[in-house]
């Protein structure tokens, strides 16, 4: 019998996040801020626009003058100002974004004007065809951003648009949360480098290390490849010491946490740190282990250690469920948990009577015809299964009237924990309860998003556009 | 009047993709394959498991022997084999993943056994408490992957799980599509570096360059910062020559495409290449321009040029709608278009009578109570608007019965094209038809995904889990 109490996955997630704290802050430049979380509010040092600015190319006018023929007494180009005021009976040429000259209170777009031959003194002249309203096509000072406004708040994730917002307000040195340093270590005498060909007797290639390094890197972590630990106490202890020496925040191991007599991870962690849990009621991933080490020689700082099971699917699922939220919390995310959605099964699922299962699936939109309720039909389900693989030939989109979207969950097939193909193209983990029997196609299940839906399969027929668009 | 015919955005997208071809291929190592598209099928050179493998820690037995007390005549550990066959009346110790010794046809997990005191000759002995069925807890050779199987196909995007799959089959040199080389150039005499403080008269900070570089980098492109072109033909021509010299696949400019007399981009592109369109019926982004240059001095290779408008929101929207799909197609995506979903408005939207609008919005799940149809109510809408900002305090999740999810679209507010704050936290562009009047809250609209829904706001109350999970 295992010495570790079996706990639920929500309890495991709570325990991990309780022991995980946001990392300290670091100052980065603008291009280094993408994907990071701001540690400070960012304010605007000046107004945008800093001057009344034209929205169009055209002529700055006095609205009360109305339509008619006018001399063009100057120009205001973006970046180049004549600084001649517009007096009644005159206009000034102006380009988009340029400052509206003193005196003018409206802009008439060039499409509503006509250039005239020069006047007797050679002065430029224009016909204004449409009278303007005061304020027309002018952005007042501070109408986009007022001086002193907070444009982004501490805790916000910096995406592409946020980079632009930061540049706009001149915020080029940014206090952000540090990214976690994550080391990945495989264990096992049978585990050999992926480049090994042919395999020797009893050998298997190490899928976990490259996969977990990729997963951590994708989560924004700084990663370190720690190689493979052999199945001896001494070698494993040496690998742990090396991980500590490197100043890692997180060590992720795979393998060596089952009940075999060479499963050395738990005994080692017990000797050197605190194991918070060593068994979780989940399929796959039951032997999942979490420990913390207080590093006295490094100022008492803490290192988190995740002992993932050696089966590649187990380590993939456990990484997403417990390691990823911890990395996000360290990086400053206020809501580090995986996002949960509801989706309908396209096929029957056999239930496991002993453990709740995280079933790998590819989510895809389905269309609920307008005016009807979502209804799962075998026909719908069958038509979707063909496109489970993103490389399967996809039918050409057929225009359909716009209906609500629902998510369909397409199982990736045989879920045995050694079969990593069950994670191929998976963008969700379905939360399947432990019970006997079958969960029928059409059932609504909760699903955790583990990949970007922006590259998911396109539904047969596509999603229609807004009527009239 | 503009010399360019106004075309629709679907036509513009078609034209761009027609002139865009997947780039050639390059060979990368395993860690360099993340986020790339495979150019070749990947097959398995050997079977997985390569030997009959134990699923559990326990004892390899002959199933027909049944329960009882047995001598342990050897061990099969992962990576370490005694190579002693199991004969009737004997068992061998075995660890998870280790080869099942010759003779044995089942594994009994250690939990169903009991260690006994050594026998008279000091031999190890064990009590098997549960009889096994033949084949129990053994993965047959090739049951996960059969030798010769295609495990990933040409055209597949390599994600985290796919990295593991590639490692498993020893595919460490991978032919993938090249990533596009993208240069970003701002234009305009008024445009100054984001670090400028305070601003001089008429100056504004360059938001577009940093933002578009971030957008291209996030799309996986190799990016080059080409600085700011001044408003003279000569300087702009020099910048274009430098872009050509750098061997870029794509040049993205912003500004200089409106109707002002210093809008020099279109005349330059007309002289040096072919402009395919110069005006698009869309809000924002009307002056969007697309051209190709055939580079005779570089073997006739083609460079794509996107002339985005200078307003930062216009350039953000145009990048997502036309540049991003082109970059994806170059990188080998079979379906490069943005993914379209349907979502309900949380608030009334004022329509634009002249142009269809791409309204920036934050999508968030809403819960449709079980057994009911999706119904938009003002109360629902109001309760969501509070959480439009991801940093707003979020209520604690309350367990709810699982209902279908629908997407709500929360407008980012004032959509004027100079107000980049309208792109803050936006994960979708709503397709809003051109018409007069108001589109009421609760209306269903189509939306294009422009950011990962995996970091979207969590709905008030959260999404419930599968009943019984």
Coordinates of C-alpha atoms in Angstrom, one line a residue, chain A residues 1 9-10 30 34-35 43 45-51 55-57 75 77-81 93 95-97 99 109-111 115 124 139 143-145 149-172 188-191 193-208 210-212 214-215 217-218 231 258-263 279 286 311-312 316 328 333-335 337-342 344 356-358 365 371-374 389-392 394-397 402-407 414 416 418-426 430-434 439 444-447 449 451-459 463-469, chain B residues 1-2 9-10 30 34-35 43 45-51 55-57 75 77-81 93 95-97 99 109-111 115 124 139 143-145 149-172 188-191 193-208 210-212 214-215 217-218 231 258-263 279 286 311-312 316 328 333-335 337-342 344 356-358 365 371-374 389-392 394-395 397 402-407 414 416 418-426 430-434 439 444-447 449 451-459 463-469:
Chain A
X1 CA 0.0 0.0 0.0
X9 CA -7.4 16.9 -8.2
X10 CA -9.1 20.1 -7.0
X30 CA 9.1 47.4 -24.5
X34 CA 5.1 40.8 -24.6
X35 CA 3.5 37.9 -22.7
X43 CA -0.1 56.0 -16.5
X45 CA 2.4 61.3 -18.9
X46 CA 0.6 63.5 -21.5
X47 CA -2.6 63.7 -23.4
X48 CA -3.4 61.9 -26.6
X49 CA -3.8 63.6 -29.0
X50 CA -1.5 66.2 -27.5
X51 CA -3.2 68.9 -29.7
X55 CA -9.3 63.0 -38.4
X56 CA -9.1 63.4 -42.2
X57 CA -7.0 64.8 -45.0
X75 CA -0.8 74.1 -44.3
X77 CA 0.9 68.6 -42.0
X78 CA 1.6 65.9 -39.5
X79 CA 5.0 66.8 -38.3
X80 CA 5.2 70.1 -40.1
X81 CA 3.3 73.2 -39.0
X93 CA -4.8 72.5 -45.9
X95 CA -3.5 66.1 -43.2
X96 CA -4.7 63.2 -41.1
X97 CA -3.4 63.5 -37.6
X99 CA -2.7 69.8 -35.5
X109 CA -12.5 66.1 -45.9
X110 CA -10.7 66.4 -49.2
X111 CA -13.5 64.3 -50.9
X115 CA -9.2 72.5 -55.9
X124 CA -4.0 78.6 -53.6
X139 CA -10.1 64.8 -32.1
X143 CA -9.9 62.5 -26.2
X144 CA -8.1 59.2 -26.7
X145 CA -6.1 59.3 -23.5
X149 CA -5.0 58.3 -17.0
X150 CA -4.1 54.8 -16.0
X151 CA -3.9 53.0 -19.3
X152 CA -2.9 49.5 -18.1
X153 CA -3.2 48.1 -14.6
X154 CA -0.9 46.0 -12.5
X155 CA -1.8 42.4 -13.1
X156 CA -2.6 42.8 -16.7
X157 CA -1.1 40.5 -19.3
X158 CA 0.7 42.3 -22.0
X159 CA -0.5 41.2 -25.4
X160 CA 0.0 42.7 -28.8
X161 CA -2.4 45.7 -28.4
X162 CA -0.9 46.4 -25.0
X163 CA 2.5 46.8 -26.5
X164 CA 1.1 49.5 -28.7
X165 CA -0.6 51.2 -25.7
X166 CA 2.6 51.2 -23.8
X167 CA 4.5 52.7 -26.7
X168 CA 1.8 55.4 -27.1
X169 CA 2.3 56.6 -23.5
X170 CA 6.1 56.3 -23.7
X171 CA 6.3 53.5 -21.2
X172 CA 9.5 51.9 -22.4
X188 CA 14.9 5.8 -15.6
X189 CA 17.6 3.4 -16.8
X190 CA 15.5 2.4 -19.7
X191 CA 15.1 5.9 -21.0
X193 CA 17.9 10.0 -26.0
X194 CA 15.3 10.5 -28.7
X195 CA 18.0 10.3 -31.3
X196 CA 18.8 6.6 -30.4
X197 CA 18.3 4.3 -33.4
X198 CA 17.9 1.4 -33.2
X199 CA 16.8 0.9 -29.7
X200 CA 18.6 -1.6 -27.5
X201 CA 16.8 -4.4 -25.5
X202 CA 14.3 -2.9 -23.0
X203 CA 15.1 0.7 -24.1
X204 CA 12.5 3.4 -24.9
X205 CA 13.0 6.9 -26.2
X206 CA 12.6 9.9 -23.8
X207 CA 9.4 11.7 -25.0
X208 CA 8.8 13.5 -21.7
X210 CA 11.4 17.4 -24.9
X211 CA 7.7 17.7 -24.4
X212 CA 7.8 19.2 -20.9
X214 CA 8.3 22.7 -24.8
X215 CA 5.3 23.0 -22.5
X217 CA 8.8 27.3 -22.8
X218 CA 5.3 27.9 -24.2
X231 CA 17.9 4.6 -11.2
X258 CA 5.1 4.6 -8.9
X259 CA 5.3 1.8 -6.5
X260 CA 8.3 0.0 -7.9
X261 CA 11.3 -0.6 -5.6
X262 CA 13.4 1.7 -7.8
X263 CA 11.0 4.5 -7.7
X279 CA -1.2 10.2 -4.9
X286 CA -2.4 8.8 -10.1
X311 CA 3.9 7.6 -18.9
X312 CA 4.0 10.4 -21.4
X316 CA 1.3 15.8 -20.3
X328 CA 1.2 31.3 -14.4
X333 CA -1.4 35.9 -13.4
X334 CA -4.3 36.8 -11.2
X335 CA -6.4 33.9 -12.5
X337 CA -6.3 28.2 -13.6
X338 CA -7.2 26.6 -16.9
X339 CA -10.3 28.0 -18.5
X340 CA -13.3 25.7 -18.3
X341 CA -16.0 25.5 -20.9
X342 CA -18.9 23.1 -21.6
X344 CA -21.0 18.1 -26.1
X356 CA -12.3 10.4 -12.8
X357 CA -10.7 10.8 -16.2
X358 CA -9.2 13.7 -18.0
X365 CA -17.6 24.7 -33.0
X371 CA -34.4 29.7 -33.3
X372 CA -33.7 26.2 -32.1
X373 CA -32.2 24.9 -28.9
X374 CA -28.9 23.1 -28.8
X389 CA -7.5 15.4 -37.4
X390 CA -6.6 18.9 -38.6
X391 CA -5.0 17.5 -41.6
X392 CA -8.1 15.7 -42.7
X394 CA -12.1 19.8 -44.9
X395 CA -15.2 20.5 -46.8
X396 CA -15.5 24.0 -48.3
X397 CA -17.5 26.4 -46.1
X402 CA -26.0 32.6 -38.2
X403 CA -26.9 30.4 -35.2
X404 CA -25.4 30.2 -31.8
X405 CA -22.2 28.2 -31.5
X406 CA -21.7 25.3 -29.2
X407 CA -18.5 23.3 -28.7
X414 CA -7.8 5.1 -27.0
X416 CA -4.3 4.5 -22.4
X418 CA 1.3 5.3 -22.7
X419 CA -0.4 6.4 -26.0
X420 CA 0.8 9.9 -26.5
X421 CA -1.1 10.0 -29.8
X422 CA -4.2 10.6 -27.6
X423 CA -2.8 14.1 -27.0
X424 CA -2.3 14.8 -30.7
X425 CA -4.3 17.8 -31.7
X426 CA -6.0 17.8 -28.3
X430 CA -12.7 16.6 -20.7
X431 CA -13.7 16.1 -17.1
X432 CA -15.3 12.7 -17.1
X433 CA -16.8 11.5 -13.8
X434 CA -15.9 8.1 -12.3
X439 CA -21.6 8.5 -21.1
X444 CA -22.7 17.9 -22.0
X445 CA -19.3 17.7 -20.2
X446 CA -17.0 20.3 -18.8
X447 CA -13.6 20.7 -20.5
X449 CA -8.7 24.5 -22.5
X451 CA -4.5 24.9 -26.4
X452 CA -5.4 28.0 -28.4
X453 CA -8.8 27.7 -30.0
X454 CA -7.6 30.1 -32.7
X455 CA -6.0 27.2 -34.5
X456 CA -8.8 24.6 -34.0
X457 CA -10.4 22.7 -36.8
X458 CA -12.9 24.7 -38.8
X459 CA -16.4 23.2 -38.6
X463 CA -19.7 29.6 -39.0
X464 CA -21.9 32.1 -40.8
X465 CA -21.2 35.8 -40.5
X466 CA -23.6 38.3 -38.8
X467 CA -26.7 38.8 -41.1
X468 CA -26.0 41.7 -43.4
X469 CA -22.3 41.8 -42.8
Chain B
X1 CA -11.3 60.9 -55.5
X2 CA -9.1 58.0 -54.8
X9 CA -12.7 42.7 -47.0
X10 CA -13.4 39.1 -48.1
X30 CA 13.3 18.8 -32.1
X34 CA 7.5 23.9 -31.7
X35 CA 4.9 26.1 -33.4
X43 CA 6.6 7.7 -39.6
X45 CA 10.8 3.4 -37.4
X46 CA 9.9 0.8 -34.7
X47 CA 7.1 -0.4 -32.6
X48 CA 6.0 1.2 -29.3
X49 CA 6.3 -0.5 -27.0
X50 CA 9.1 -2.4 -28.6
X51 CA 8.5 -5.4 -26.3
X55 CA 1.5 -1.5 -17.2
X56 CA 2.1 -1.9 -13.4
X57 CA 4.7 -2.5 -10.7
X75 CA 13.4 -9.5 -12.0
X77 CA 13.1 -3.7 -14.3
X78 CA 12.8 -1.0 -16.8
X79 CA 16.3 -0.8 -18.3
X80 CA 17.6 -3.9 -16.5
X81 CA 16.6 -7.4 -17.5
X93 CA 9.3 -9.2 -10.1
X95 CA 8.3 -2.7 -12.8
X96 CA 6.1 -0.4 -14.8
X97 CA 7.2 -0.2 -18.4
X99 CA 9.7 -6.0 -20.6
X109 CA -0.1 -5.5 -9.6
X110 CA 1.9 -5.2 -6.3
X111 CA -1.2 -4.1 -4.4
X115 CA 5.8 -10.5 0.2
X124 CA 12.4 -14.7 -2.6
X139 CA 0.8 -3.6 -23.4
X143 CA -0.1 -1.4 -29.3
X144 CA 0.7 2.3 -28.9
X145 CA 2.4 2.8 -32.2
X149 CA 2.7 4.1 -38.8
X150 CA 2.5 7.7 -39.8
X151 CA 2.3 9.4 -36.5
X152 CA 2.1 13.0 -37.8
X153 CA 1.2 14.2 -41.2
X154 CA 2.6 16.9 -43.5
X155 CA 0.7 20.1 -42.7
X156 CA 0.2 19.5 -39.0
X157 CA 1.1 22.2 -36.6
X158 CA 3.6 21.0 -34.0
X159 CA 2.4 21.7 -30.5
X160 CA 3.6 20.5 -27.1
X161 CA 2.1 17.0 -27.4
X162 CA 3.5 16.7 -31.0
X163 CA 7.0 17.4 -29.7
X164 CA 6.6 14.4 -27.4
X165 CA 5.3 12.2 -30.3
X166 CA 8.2 13.2 -32.5
X167 CA 10.7 12.3 -29.7
X168 CA 9.0 9.0 -29.2
X169 CA 9.6 7.9 -32.7
X170 CA 13.1 9.3 -32.8
X171 CA 12.3 12.1 -35.3
X172 CA 14.9 14.6 -34.2
X188 CA 5.6 60.1 -40.9
X189 CA 7.5 63.2 -39.9
X190 CA 5.4 63.6 -36.8
X191 CA 6.2 60.1 -35.6
X193 CA 10.4 57.1 -30.8
X194 CA 8.2 55.8 -27.9
X195 CA 11.0 56.9 -25.5
X196 CA 10.5 60.6 -26.4
X197 CA 9.5 62.7 -23.4
X198 CA 8.2 65.4 -23.5
X199 CA 6.8 65.5 -27.0
X200 CA 7.6 68.4 -29.3
X201 CA 4.9 70.4 -31.1
X202 CA 2.9 68.2 -33.4
X203 CA 4.7 65.0 -32.4
X204 CA 3.2 61.7 -31.5
X205 CA 4.9 58.5 -30.3
X206 CA 5.2 55.6 -32.6
X207 CA 2.8 52.9 -31.3
X208 CA 2.6 50.9 -34.5
X210 CA 6.5 48.0 -31.6
X211 CA 2.9 46.7 -31.8
X212 CA 3.3 45.2 -35.3
X214 CA 5.1 42.0 -31.5
X215 CA 2.2 40.8 -33.6
X217 CA 6.8 37.8 -33.6
X218 CA 3.7 36.2 -31.9
X231 CA 7.8 62.1 -45.5
X258 CA -4.5 58.1 -46.9
X259 CA -5.4 60.9 -49.4
X260 CA -3.0 63.5 -48.1
X261 CA -0.4 64.9 -50.6
X262 CA 2.4 63.5 -48.6
X263 CA 0.9 60.0 -48.6
X279 CA -9.1 50.8 -50.6
X286 CA -10.3 51.9 -45.3
X311 CA -4.0 55.0 -37.0
X312 CA -3.0 52.4 -34.5
X316 CA -4.0 46.5 -35.5
X328 CA 0.2 31.6 -41.5
X333 CA -0.9 26.4 -42.4
X334 CA -3.6 24.7 -44.4
X335 CA -6.3 26.8 -42.9
X337 CA -7.9 32.3 -41.8
X338 CA -9.0 33.6 -38.4
X339 CA -11.4 31.3 -36.6
X340 CA -15.0 32.6 -36.6
X341 CA -17.4 32.0 -33.7
X342 CA -20.9 33.4 -32.8
X344 CA -24.1 37.6 -28.2
X356 CA -19.1 47.3 -42.0
X357 CA -17.2 47.6 -38.7
X358 CA -14.7 45.3 -37.0
X365 CA -18.4 32.4 -21.6
X371 CA -32.8 22.6 -20.3
X372 CA -33.3 26.2 -21.5
X373 CA -32.5 28.0 -24.7
X374 CA -30.0 30.7 -24.8
X389 CA -11.3 44.3 -17.6
X390 CA -9.3 41.2 -16.6
X391 CA -8.0 43.1 -13.6
X392 CA -11.5 43.9 -12.3
X394 CA -13.9 38.8 -10.0
X395 CA -16.5 37.1 -7.9
X397 CA -16.9 30.9 -8.5
X402 CA -23.7 22.4 -16.0
X403 CA -25.4 24.2 -18.9
X404 CA -24.2 24.8 -22.4
X405 CA -21.8 27.7 -22.8
X406 CA -22.4 30.6 -25.1
X407 CA -20.0 33.4 -25.8
X414 CA -15.4 54.0 -28.0
X416 CA -12.6 55.6 -32.9
X418 CA -7.0 56.5 -32.9
X419 CA -8.1 55.0 -29.6
X420 CA -5.8 52.0 -29.1
X421 CA -7.4 51.4 -25.7
X422 CA -10.3 49.9 -27.8
X423 CA -7.9 46.9 -28.5
X424 CA -7.0 46.5 -24.8
X425 CA -7.9 42.9 -23.7
X426 CA -9.7 42.4 -27.0
X430 CA -17.0 41.4 -34.1
X431 CA -18.3 41.6 -37.7
X432 CA -20.9 44.4 -37.5
X433 CA -22.9 45.1 -40.7
X434 CA -23.2 48.5 -42.2
X439 CA -27.9 46.5 -33.0
X444 CA -26.0 37.2 -32.1
X445 CA -23.0 38.4 -34.1
X446 CA -20.1 36.6 -35.8
X447 CA -16.7 37.2 -34.2
X449 CA -10.7 35.2 -32.7
X451 CA -6.3 36.1 -29.1
X452 CA -6.1 32.9 -27.0
X453 CA -9.4 32.2 -25.2
X454 CA -7.2 30.3 -22.7
X455 CA -6.6 33.6 -20.9
X456 CA -10.0 35.2 -21.2
X457 CA -11.9 36.5 -18.3
X458 CA -13.6 33.9 -16.1
X459 CA -17.4 34.2 -16.1
X463 CA -18.5 27.2 -15.5
X464 CA -19.7 24.1 -13.6
X465 CA -18.0 20.7 -14.0
X466 CA -19.6 17.6 -15.5
X467 CA -22.2 16.3 -13.1
X468 CA -20.6 13.7 -10.8
X469 CA -17.0 14.8 -11.6

